[in-house]
Tab-separated table of C-alpha atoms in Angstrom:
chain	number	residue	atom	x	y	z
A	1	MET	CA	15.653	-3.332	-8.725
A	2	ALA	CA	13.833	-1.846	-11.645
A	3	LEU	CA	13.726	1.400	-13.715
A	4	TYR	CA	10.889	3.896	-13.032
A	5	GLN	CA	11.069	7.148	-15.037
A	6	GLY	CA	14.714	6.656	-15.349
A	7	LYS	CA	15.725	5.956	-11.750
A	8	ARG	CA	16.463	2.779	-10.046
A	9	VAL	CA	13.867	1.708	-7.499
A	10	SER	CA	13.115	-1.182	-5.224
A	11	LEU	CA	10.015	-3.232	-6.047
A	12	ASN	CA	7.337	-4.178	-3.369
A	13	LYS	CA	9.047	-2.193	-0.612
A	14	VAL	CA	6.658	0.313	1.157
A	15	GLN	CA	8.182	3.835	1.675
A	16	ARG	CA	6.971	6.881	3.435
A	17	GLY	CA	6.389	10.005	1.509
A	18	GLY	CA	5.112	11.036	-1.926
A	19	SER	CA	1.621	12.349	-2.613
A	20	LYS	CA	0.120	10.218	0.088
A	21	LYS	CA	1.426	8.835	3.355
A	22	PHE	CA	3.062	5.767	1.772
A	23	PHE	CA	4.015	4.643	-1.747
A	24	VAL	CA	5.422	1.406	-3.254
A	25	TYR	CA	6.713	0.438	-6.723
A	26	VAL	CA	5.151	-2.609	-8.281
A	27	LYS	CA	5.668	-4.560	-11.496
A	28	ASN	CA	2.679	-4.269	-13.779
A	29	GLY	CA	3.502	-6.628	-16.697
A	30	ASN	CA	6.584	-5.175	-18.254
A	31	LYS	CA	6.227	-1.756	-16.645
A	32	VAL	CA	6.767	-0.428	-13.246
A	33	LYS	CA	3.903	1.514	-11.381
A	34	LYS	CA	4.053	3.619	-8.374
A	35	VAL	CA	1.147	3.038	-6.104
A	36	SER	CA	0.433	5.761	-3.504
A	37	PHE	CA	-1.969	5.040	-0.558
A	38	GLY	CA	-2.925	6.253	2.937
A	39	SER	CA	-4.005	9.608	4.144
A	40	LYS	CA	-1.327	11.725	5.710
A	41	GLU	CA	-3.709	12.980	8.356
A	42	MET	CA	-4.764	9.612	9.732
A	43	LYS	CA	-3.040	6.870	11.804
A	44	ILE	CA	-2.823	3.162	11.262
A	45	ARG	CA	-4.313	1.785	14.461
A	46	LYS	CA	-3.749	-1.831	13.826
A	47	ASN	CA	-2.924	-2.403	17.501
A	48	ASN	CA	-6.516	-1.600	18.308
A	49	LYS	CA	-8.361	-4.704	17.761
A	50	ALA	CA	-11.718	-3.141	16.985
A	51	ALA	CA	-10.321	-0.560	14.676
A	52	ARG	CA	-8.473	-3.230	12.667
A	53	LYS	CA	-11.484	-5.457	12.430
A	54	SER	CA	-13.618	-2.637	11.214
A	55	PHE	CA	-11.020	-1.500	8.622
A	56	LEU	CA	-10.443	-4.850	7.145
A	57	ALA	CA	-14.270	-5.420	6.936
A	58	ARG	CA	-14.897	-1.965	5.453
A	59	HIS	CA	-12.270	-2.356	2.697
A	60	ARG	CA	-13.111	-5.938	2.014
A	61	CYS	CA	-9.414	-6.958	2.607
A	62	SER	CA	-10.091	-10.693	2.306
A	63	THR	CA	-10.573	-10.184	-1.384
A	64	ALA	CA	-7.616	-7.708	-2.071
A	65	ARG	CA	-5.398	-9.678	-4.528
A	66	ASP	CA	-4.296	-6.928	-7.156
A	67	ARG	CA	-0.858	-5.907	-6.137
A	68	THR	CA	-1.102	-2.803	-8.454
A	69	SER	CA	-4.053	-1.391	-6.270
A	70	ALA	CA	-3.760	0.992	-3.277
A	71	ARG	CA	-6.454	-1.165	-1.528
A	72	TYR	CA	-4.057	-4.236	-1.555
A	73	TRP	CA	-1.142	-2.352	0.105
A	74	SER	CA	-3.334	-0.521	2.532
A	75	CYS	CA	-4.967	-3.839	3.685
A	76	LYS	CA	-1.364	-5.303	4.031
A	77	MET	CA	-0.300	-2.494	6.214
A	78	TRP	CA	-3.371	-3.077	8.507
A	79	LYS	CA	-2.852	-6.890	8.775
């Protein structure tokens, strides 16, 4: 648990809602950051092998290492 704008939040746990489809709170040094990602209109079709392969290649998911980026969390959802 950590504090984000005065409220207690869980770190590194993806949740639905917010300004995008998903959001997650992550630790960025000593601060907590809210990372929003995903389009509300689109589906995550990770069960479709061709769609998953295309998404992972298009977003270069093999190089996504920064936990404070939306790309990292989006790639994690598709894997």
